[in-house]
Tab-separated table of C-alpha atoms in Angstrom:
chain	number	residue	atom	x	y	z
A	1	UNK	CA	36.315	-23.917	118.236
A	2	UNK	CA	35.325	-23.990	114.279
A	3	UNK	CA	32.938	-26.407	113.517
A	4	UNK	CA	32.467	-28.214	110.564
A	5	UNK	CA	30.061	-26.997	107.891
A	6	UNK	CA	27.190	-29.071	107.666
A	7	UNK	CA	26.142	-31.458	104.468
A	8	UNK	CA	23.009	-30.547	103.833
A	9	UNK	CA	21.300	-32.001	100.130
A	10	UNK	CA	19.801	-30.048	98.301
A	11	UNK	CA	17.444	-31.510	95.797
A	12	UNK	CA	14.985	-29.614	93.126
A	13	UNK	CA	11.819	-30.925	91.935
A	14	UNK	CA	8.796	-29.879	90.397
A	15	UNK	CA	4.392	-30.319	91.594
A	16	UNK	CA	2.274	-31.619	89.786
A	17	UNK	CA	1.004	-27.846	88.556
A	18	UNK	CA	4.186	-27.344	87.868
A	19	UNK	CA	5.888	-25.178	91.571
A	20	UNK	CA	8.828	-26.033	92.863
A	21	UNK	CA	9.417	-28.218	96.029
A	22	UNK	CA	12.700	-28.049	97.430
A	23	UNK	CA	14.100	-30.606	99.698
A	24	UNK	CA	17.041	-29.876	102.185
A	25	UNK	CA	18.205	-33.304	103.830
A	26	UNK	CA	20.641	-33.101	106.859
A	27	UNK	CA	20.338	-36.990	106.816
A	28	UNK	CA	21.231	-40.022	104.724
A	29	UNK	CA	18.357	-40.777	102.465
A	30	UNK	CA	17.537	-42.235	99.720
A	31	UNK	CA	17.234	-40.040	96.480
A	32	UNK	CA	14.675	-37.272	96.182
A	33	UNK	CA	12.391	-39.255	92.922
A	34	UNK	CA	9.039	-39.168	94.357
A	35	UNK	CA	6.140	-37.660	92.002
A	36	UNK	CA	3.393	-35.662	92.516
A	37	UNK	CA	0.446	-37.782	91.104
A	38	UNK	CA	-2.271	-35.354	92.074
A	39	UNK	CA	-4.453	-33.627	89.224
A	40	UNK	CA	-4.365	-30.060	90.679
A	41	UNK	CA	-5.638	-28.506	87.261
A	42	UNK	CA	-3.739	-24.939	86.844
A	43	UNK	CA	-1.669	-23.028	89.208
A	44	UNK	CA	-3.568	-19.796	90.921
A	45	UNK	CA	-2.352	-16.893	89.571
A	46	UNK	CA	-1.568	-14.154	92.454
A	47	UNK	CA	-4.033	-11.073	91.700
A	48	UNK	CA	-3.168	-6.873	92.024
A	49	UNK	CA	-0.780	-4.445	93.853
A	50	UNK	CA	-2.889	-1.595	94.457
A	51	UNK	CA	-1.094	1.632	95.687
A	52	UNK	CA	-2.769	2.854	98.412
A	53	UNK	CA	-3.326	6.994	97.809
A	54	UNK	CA	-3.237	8.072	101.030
A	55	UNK	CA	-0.171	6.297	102.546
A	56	UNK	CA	1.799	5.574	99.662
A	57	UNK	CA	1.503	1.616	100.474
A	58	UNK	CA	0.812	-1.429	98.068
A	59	UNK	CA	-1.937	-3.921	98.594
A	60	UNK	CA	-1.950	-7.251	97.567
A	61	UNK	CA	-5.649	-8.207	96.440
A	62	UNK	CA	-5.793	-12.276	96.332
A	63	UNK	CA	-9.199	-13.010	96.463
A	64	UNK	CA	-7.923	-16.512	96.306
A	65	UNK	CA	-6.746	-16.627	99.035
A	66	UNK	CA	-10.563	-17.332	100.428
A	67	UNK	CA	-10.433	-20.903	99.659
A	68	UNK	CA	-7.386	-21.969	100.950
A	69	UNK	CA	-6.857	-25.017	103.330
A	70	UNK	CA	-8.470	-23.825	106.771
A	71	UNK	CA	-6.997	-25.871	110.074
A	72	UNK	CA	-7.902	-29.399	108.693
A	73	UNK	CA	-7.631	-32.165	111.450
A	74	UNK	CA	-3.907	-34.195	112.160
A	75	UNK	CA	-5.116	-36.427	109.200
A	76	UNK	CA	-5.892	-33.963	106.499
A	77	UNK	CA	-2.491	-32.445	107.127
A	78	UNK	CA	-1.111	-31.430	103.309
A	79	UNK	CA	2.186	-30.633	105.181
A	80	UNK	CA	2.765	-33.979	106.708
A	81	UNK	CA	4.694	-36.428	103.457
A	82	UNK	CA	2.822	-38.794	101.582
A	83	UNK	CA	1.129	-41.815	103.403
A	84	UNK	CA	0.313	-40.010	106.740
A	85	UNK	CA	-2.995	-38.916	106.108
A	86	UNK	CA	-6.256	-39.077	104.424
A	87	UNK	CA	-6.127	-36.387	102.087
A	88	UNK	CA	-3.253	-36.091	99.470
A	89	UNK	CA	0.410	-33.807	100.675
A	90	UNK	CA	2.114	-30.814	99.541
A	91	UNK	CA	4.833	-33.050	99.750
A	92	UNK	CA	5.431	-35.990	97.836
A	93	UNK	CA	8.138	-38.260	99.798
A	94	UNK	CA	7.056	-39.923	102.624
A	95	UNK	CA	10.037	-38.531	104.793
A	96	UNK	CA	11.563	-35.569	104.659
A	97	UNK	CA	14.006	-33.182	107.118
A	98	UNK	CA	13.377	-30.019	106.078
A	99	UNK	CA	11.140	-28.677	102.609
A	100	UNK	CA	10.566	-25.612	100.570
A	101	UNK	CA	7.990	-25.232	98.248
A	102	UNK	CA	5.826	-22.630	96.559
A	103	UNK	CA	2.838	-21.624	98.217
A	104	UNK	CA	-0.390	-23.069	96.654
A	105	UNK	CA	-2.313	-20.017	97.438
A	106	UNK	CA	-0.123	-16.950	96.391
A	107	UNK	CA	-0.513	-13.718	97.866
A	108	UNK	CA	2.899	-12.936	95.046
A	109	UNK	CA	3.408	-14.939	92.527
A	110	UNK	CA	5.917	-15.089	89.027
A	111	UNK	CA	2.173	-15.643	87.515
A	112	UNK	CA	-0.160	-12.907	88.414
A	113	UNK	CA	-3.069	-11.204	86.846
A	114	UNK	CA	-1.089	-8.983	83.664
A	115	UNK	CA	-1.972	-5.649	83.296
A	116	UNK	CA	-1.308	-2.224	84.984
A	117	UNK	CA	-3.568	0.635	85.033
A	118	UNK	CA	-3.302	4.309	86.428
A	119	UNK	CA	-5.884	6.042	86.495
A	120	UNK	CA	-5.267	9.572	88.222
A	121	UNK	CA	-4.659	8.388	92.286
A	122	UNK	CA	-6.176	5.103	91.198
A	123	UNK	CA	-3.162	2.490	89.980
A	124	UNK	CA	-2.546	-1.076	90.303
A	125	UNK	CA	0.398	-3.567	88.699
A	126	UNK	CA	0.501	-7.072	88.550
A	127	UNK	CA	1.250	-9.005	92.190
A	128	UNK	CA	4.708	-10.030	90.733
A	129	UNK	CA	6.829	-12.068	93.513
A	130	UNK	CA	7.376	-15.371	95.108
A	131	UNK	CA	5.546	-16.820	98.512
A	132	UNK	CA	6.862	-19.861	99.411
A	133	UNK	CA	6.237	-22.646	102.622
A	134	UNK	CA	9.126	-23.451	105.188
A	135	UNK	CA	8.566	-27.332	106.565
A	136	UNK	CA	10.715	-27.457	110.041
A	137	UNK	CA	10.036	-31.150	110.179
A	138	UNK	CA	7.771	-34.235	108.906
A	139	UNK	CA	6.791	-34.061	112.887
A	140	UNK	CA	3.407	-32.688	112.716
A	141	UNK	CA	2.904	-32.609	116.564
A	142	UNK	CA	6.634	-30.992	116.807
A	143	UNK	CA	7.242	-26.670	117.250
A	144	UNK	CA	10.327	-24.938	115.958
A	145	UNK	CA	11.742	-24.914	119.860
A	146	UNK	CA	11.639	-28.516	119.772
A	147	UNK	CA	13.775	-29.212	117.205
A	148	UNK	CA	17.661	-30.532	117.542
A	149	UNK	CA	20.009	-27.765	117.331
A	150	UNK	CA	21.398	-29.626	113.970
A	151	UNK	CA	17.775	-29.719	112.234
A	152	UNK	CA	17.357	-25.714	113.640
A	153	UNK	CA	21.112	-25.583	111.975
A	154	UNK	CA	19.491	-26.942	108.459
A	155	UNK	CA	16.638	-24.550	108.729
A	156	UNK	CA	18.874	-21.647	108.944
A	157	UNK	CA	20.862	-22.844	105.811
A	158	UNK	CA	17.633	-23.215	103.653
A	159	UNK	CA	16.444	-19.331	105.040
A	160	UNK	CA	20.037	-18.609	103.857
A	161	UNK	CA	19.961	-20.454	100.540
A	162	UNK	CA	16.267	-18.960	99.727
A	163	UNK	CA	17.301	-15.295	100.601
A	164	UNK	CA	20.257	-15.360	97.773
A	165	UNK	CA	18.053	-17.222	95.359
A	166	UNK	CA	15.289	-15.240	95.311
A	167	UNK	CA	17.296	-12.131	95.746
A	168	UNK	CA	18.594	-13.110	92.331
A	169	UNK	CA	14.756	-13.040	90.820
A	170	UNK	CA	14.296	-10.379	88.389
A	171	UNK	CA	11.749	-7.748	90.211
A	172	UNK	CA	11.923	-8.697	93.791
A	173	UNK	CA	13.357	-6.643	96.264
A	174	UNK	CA	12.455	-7.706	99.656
A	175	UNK	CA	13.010	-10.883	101.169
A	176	UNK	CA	11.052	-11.856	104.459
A	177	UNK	CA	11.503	-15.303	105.790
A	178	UNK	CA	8.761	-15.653	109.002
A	179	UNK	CA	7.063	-18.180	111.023
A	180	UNK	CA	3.152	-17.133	112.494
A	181	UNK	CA	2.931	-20.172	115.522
A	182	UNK	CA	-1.123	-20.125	116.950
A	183	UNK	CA	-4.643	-20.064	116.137
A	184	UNK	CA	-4.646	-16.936	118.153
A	185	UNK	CA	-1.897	-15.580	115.188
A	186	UNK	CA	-4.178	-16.587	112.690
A	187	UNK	CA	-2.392	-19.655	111.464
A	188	UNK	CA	-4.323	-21.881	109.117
A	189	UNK	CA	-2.266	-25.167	109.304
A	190	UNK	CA	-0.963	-26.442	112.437
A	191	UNK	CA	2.084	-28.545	111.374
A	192	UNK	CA	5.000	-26.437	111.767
A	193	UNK	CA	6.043	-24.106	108.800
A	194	UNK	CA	7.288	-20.822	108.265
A	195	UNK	CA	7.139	-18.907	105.276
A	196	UNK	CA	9.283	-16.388	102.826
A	197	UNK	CA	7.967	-13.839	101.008
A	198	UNK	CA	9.697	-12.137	98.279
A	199	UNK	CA	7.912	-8.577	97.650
A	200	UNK	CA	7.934	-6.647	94.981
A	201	UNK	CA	8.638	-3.371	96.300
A	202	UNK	CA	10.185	-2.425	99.936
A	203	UNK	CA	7.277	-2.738	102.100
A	204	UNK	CA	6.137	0.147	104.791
A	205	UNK	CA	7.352	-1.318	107.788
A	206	UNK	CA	11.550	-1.618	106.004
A	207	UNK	CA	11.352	1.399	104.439
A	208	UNK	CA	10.310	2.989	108.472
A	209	UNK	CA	13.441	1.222	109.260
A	210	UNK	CA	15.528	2.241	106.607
A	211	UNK	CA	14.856	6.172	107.115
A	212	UNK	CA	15.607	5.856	110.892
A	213	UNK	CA	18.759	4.056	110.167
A	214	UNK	CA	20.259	6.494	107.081
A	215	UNK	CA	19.101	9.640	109.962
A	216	UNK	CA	21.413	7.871	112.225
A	217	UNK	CA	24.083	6.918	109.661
A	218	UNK	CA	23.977	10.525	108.527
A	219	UNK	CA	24.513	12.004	112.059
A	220	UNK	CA	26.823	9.523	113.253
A	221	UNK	CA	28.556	7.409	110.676
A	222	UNK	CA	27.573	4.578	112.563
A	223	UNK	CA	25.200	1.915	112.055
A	224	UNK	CA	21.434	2.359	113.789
A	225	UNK	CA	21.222	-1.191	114.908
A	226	UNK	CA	24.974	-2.144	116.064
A	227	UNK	CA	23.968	1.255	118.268
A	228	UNK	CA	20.895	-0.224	119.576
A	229	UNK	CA	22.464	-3.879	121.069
A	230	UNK	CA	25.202	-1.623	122.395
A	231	UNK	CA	23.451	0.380	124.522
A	232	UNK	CA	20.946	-2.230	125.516
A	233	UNK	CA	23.706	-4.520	126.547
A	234	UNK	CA	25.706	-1.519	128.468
A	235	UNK	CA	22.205	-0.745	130.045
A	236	UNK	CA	21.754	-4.651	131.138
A	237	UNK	CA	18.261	-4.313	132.360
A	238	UNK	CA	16.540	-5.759	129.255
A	239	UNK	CA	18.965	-8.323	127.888
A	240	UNK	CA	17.441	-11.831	128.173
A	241	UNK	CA	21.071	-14.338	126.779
A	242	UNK	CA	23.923	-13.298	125.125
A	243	UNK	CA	26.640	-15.276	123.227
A	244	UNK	CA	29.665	-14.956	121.783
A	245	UNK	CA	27.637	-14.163	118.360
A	246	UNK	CA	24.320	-13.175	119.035
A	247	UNK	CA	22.537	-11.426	121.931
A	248	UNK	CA	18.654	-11.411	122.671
A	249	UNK	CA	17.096	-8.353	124.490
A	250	UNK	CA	13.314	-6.520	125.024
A	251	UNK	CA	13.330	-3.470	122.829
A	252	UNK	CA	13.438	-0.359	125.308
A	253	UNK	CA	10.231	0.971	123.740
A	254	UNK	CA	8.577	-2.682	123.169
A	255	UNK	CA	4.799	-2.753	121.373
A	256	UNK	CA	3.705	-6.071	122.668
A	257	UNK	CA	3.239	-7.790	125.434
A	258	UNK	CA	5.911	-10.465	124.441
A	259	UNK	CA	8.546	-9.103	122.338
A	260	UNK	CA	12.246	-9.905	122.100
A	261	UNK	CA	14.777	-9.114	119.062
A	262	UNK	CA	17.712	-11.599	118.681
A	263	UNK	CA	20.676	-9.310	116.641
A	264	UNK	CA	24.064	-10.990	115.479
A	265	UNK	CA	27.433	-9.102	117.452
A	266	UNK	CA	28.651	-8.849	113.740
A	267	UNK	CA	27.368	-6.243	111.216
A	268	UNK	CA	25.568	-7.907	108.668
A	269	UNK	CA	23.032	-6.892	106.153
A	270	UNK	CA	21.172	-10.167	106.079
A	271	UNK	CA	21.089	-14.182	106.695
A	272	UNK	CA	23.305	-14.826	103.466
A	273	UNK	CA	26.518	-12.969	105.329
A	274	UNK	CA	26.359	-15.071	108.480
A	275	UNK	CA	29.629	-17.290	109.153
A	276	UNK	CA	29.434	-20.832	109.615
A	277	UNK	CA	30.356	-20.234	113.519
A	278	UNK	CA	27.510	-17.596	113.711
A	279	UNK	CA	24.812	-19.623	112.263
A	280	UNK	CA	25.791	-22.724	114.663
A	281	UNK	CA	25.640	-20.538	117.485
A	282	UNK	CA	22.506	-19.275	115.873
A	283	UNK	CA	20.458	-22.298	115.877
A	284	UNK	CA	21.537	-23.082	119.633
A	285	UNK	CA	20.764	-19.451	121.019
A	286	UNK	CA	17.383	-19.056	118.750
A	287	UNK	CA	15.857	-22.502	120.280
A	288	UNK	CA	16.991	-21.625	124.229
A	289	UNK	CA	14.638	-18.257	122.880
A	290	UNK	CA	12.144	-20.298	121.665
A	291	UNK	CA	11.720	-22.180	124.640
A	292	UNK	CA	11.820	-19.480	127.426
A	293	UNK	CA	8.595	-18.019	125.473
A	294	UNK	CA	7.123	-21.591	126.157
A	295	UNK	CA	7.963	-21.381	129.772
A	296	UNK	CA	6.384	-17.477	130.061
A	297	UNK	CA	3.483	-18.345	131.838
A	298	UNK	CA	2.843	-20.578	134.614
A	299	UNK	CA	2.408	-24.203	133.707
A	300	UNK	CA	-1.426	-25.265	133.968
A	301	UNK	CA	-2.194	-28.721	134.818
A	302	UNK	CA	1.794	-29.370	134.952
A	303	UNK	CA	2.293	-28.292	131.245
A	304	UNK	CA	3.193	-24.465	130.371
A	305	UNK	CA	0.740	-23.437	127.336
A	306	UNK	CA	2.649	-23.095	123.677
A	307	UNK	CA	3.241	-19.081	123.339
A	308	UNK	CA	1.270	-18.293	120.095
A	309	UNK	CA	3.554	-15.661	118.026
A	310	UNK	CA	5.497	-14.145	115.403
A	311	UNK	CA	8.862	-14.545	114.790
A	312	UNK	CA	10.222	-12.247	111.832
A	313	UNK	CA	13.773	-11.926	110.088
A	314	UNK	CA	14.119	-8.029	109.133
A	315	UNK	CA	16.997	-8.207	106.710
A	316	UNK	CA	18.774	-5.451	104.208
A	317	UNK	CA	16.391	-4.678	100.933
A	318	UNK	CA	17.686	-6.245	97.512
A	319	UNK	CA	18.647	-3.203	96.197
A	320	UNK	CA	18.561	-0.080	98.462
A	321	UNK	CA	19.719	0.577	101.783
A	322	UNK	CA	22.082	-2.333	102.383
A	323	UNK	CA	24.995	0.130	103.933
A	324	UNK	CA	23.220	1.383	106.305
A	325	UNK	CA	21.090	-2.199	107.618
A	326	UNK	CA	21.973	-4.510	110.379
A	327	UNK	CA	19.897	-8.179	110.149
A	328	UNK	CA	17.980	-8.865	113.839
A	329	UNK	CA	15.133	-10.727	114.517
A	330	UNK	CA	11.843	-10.089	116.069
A	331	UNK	CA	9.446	-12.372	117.681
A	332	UNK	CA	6.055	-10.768	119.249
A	333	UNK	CA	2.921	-12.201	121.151
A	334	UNK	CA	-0.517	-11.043	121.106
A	335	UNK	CA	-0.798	-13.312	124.394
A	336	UNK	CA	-1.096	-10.569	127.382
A	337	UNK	CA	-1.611	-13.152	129.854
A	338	UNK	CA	-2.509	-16.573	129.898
A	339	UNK	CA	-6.129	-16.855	127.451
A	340	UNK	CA	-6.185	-13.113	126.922
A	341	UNK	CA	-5.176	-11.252	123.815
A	342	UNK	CA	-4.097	-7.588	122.985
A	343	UNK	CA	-6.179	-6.368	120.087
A	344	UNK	CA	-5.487	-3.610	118.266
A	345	UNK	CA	-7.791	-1.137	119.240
A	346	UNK	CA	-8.701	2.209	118.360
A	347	UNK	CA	-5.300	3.761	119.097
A	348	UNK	CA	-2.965	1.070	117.130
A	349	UNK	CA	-5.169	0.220	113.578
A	350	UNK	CA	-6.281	3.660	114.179
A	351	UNK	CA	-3.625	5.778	113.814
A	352	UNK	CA	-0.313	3.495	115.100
A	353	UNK	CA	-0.621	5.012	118.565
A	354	UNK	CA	0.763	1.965	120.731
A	355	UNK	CA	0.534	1.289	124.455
A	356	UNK	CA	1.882	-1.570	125.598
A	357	UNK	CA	0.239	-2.286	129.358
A	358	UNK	CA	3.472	-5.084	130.015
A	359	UNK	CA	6.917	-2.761	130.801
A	360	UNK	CA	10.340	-4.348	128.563
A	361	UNK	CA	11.685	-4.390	131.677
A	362	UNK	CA	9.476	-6.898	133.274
A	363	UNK	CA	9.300	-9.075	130.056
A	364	UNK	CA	12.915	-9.109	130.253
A	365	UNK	CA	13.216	-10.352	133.656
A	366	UNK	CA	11.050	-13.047	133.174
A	367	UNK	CA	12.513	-14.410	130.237
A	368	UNK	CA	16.095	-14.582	131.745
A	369	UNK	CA	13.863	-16.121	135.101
A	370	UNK	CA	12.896	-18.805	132.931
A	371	UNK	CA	16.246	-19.589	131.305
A	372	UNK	CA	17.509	-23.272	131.720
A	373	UNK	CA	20.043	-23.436	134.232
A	374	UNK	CA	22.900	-24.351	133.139
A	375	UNK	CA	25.608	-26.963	133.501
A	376	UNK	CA	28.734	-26.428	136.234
A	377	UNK	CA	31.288	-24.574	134.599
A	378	UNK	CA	29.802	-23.391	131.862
């Protein structure tokens, strides 16, 4: 059955110092007129790529980053709209379904520190780029998994709407949109955002990707990743749901101790190319996910403990590479068990050796385990 297309406002606006704030509204409202009365003196400028000599990487340097807002209490919240707490918002409206703005605290930025240097192995260029927030709701006690399907559904269409925007910008060609859920992530604010970042270059991790997947395209003529969901759907044993669009599975060699990647059945380089049918299913398939990783571990004390993680969208570069890419996502915990962490040791910061005590099969059983049952005849 097609569904209808959602109407989703979108309405542009500018900070106080002068960043954008974007407002997606899946719900009758009044006009987006609110200003930003706050006297936030001049925007931070995002600092240096350095190229790392060794590896071939760039490094942001943002020192800062050091002084930005560090897990205030529920009533210091800058992410909650206007009126709700103590300490002035991000956001000026005192409502609002779902908001993009530009990070306060930069890591890339359209204003960075001018000036490039090379000197022999030594070079650095301006930290040229966008970073930018991702408000799921005004709810600050909410989570991603417990949003409505149609307010997961509006997400998904701001992702969508960011990734061609910014894939427009002069200079960027990378496009990350990615939520970090958990003190023990390293979050900083606990209402429930996400973020984009739009790099620069192609960083280490995509261009890893993209060589695997051109070997494979070379060899085969067929795409890496449509390869991948084949065979772990013909193998069974780590699948976790599957749809008529989208399937979620444990990859077979699986670094964490929580890890699942949720691919589209459809070849597609990145959000922008999803269907209207695909990104309905989408939302619905992405919050059963959500919520199985909530249900992991036992409940304690009659309530199973929020899964701290990251959940990623690894799309096709700007510019290179976009024949041979397939979109998925991954989401990964640092939660081994129930208040114990993996840290990356000597073996993983070291030299990327991983072990991963927790086999993909077992995370995979437990995850489908933990599934909601579901109605008669369905």
């Amino acid at each position: 059955m097609t569904r209808a297309i959602p109407t989703i406002r979108r309405t542009r606006r500018l900070l106080a110092d002068g960043r954008e704030i974007l407002y997606y509204d899946d719900r009758a409202s009044a006009p987006r007129t609110a200003e930003d009365s706050r006297d936030l003196g001049e925007r931070a400028l995002a600092g240096q790529l350095r190229r790392d000599p060794l590896t071939g990487d760039w490094v942001a340097i943002a020192g800062h980053r050091l002084h930005r807002t560090f897990l205030p209490p529920k009533n210091e919240c800058p992410l909650c709209p206007t009126g709700r707490g103590t300490v002035p918002s991000e956001i000026p409206e005192a409502d609002y379904d779902v908001v993009v703005f530009e990070n306060r605290f930069p890591s890339f930025s359209a204003l960075a520190e001018e000036g490039a240097a090379a000197h022999g192995l030594l070079e650095h260029v301006p930290a040229h780029g966008r970073c930018e927030v991702v408000c799921f709701t005004s709810d600050h006690d909410a989570s991603f998994a417990s949003l409505t399907p149609s307010r997961a559904r509006t997400v998904i269409e701001a992702w969508a709407d960011r990734t061609a925007e910014l894939s427009r910008q002069a200079g960027v060609e990378h496009v990350f949109p990615f939520e970090n859920r958990g003190q023990e992530i390293g979050v900083t604010l606990h209402h429930p955002h996400g973020q984009i970042y739009a790099y620069p270059f192609v960083p280490a991790r995509t261009q890893s990707l993209l060589a695997e997947a051109r070997r494979h395209h070379d060899r085969t003529g067929r795409l890496l990743g449509a390869d991948i969901l084949a065979a772990e759907r013909a193998d069974g044993s780590r699948m976790v749901l599957e749809g008529e669009y989208w399937s979620a599975y444990v990859p077979y060699a699986a670094r964490w101790p929580v890890e699942v990647h949720l691919a589209p059945h459809r070849d597609v380089p990145d959000l922008v190319a999803l269907t209207g049918e695909e990104r309905d299913e989408l939302a619905e398939v992405y919050l059963d996910l959500l919520r199985r990783l909530d249900r992991y571990y036992p409940a304690r004390d009659g309530q199973s403990p929020r899964l701290p993680y990251i959940a990623g969208w690894h799309q096709a570069p700007v510019h290179v590479g976009r024949d041979i890419s397939r979109l998925h996502l991954q989401v990964m915990s640092v939660l081994r068990s129930p208040g114990k962490l993996k840290y990356l040791a000597g073996s993983e910061s070291g030299v990327g050796g991983w072990v991963n005590d927790v086999p993909p099969e077992r995370i995979a059983a437990r995850l489908r385990e933990v599934g909601e049952p579901r109605e008669a005849g369905r």
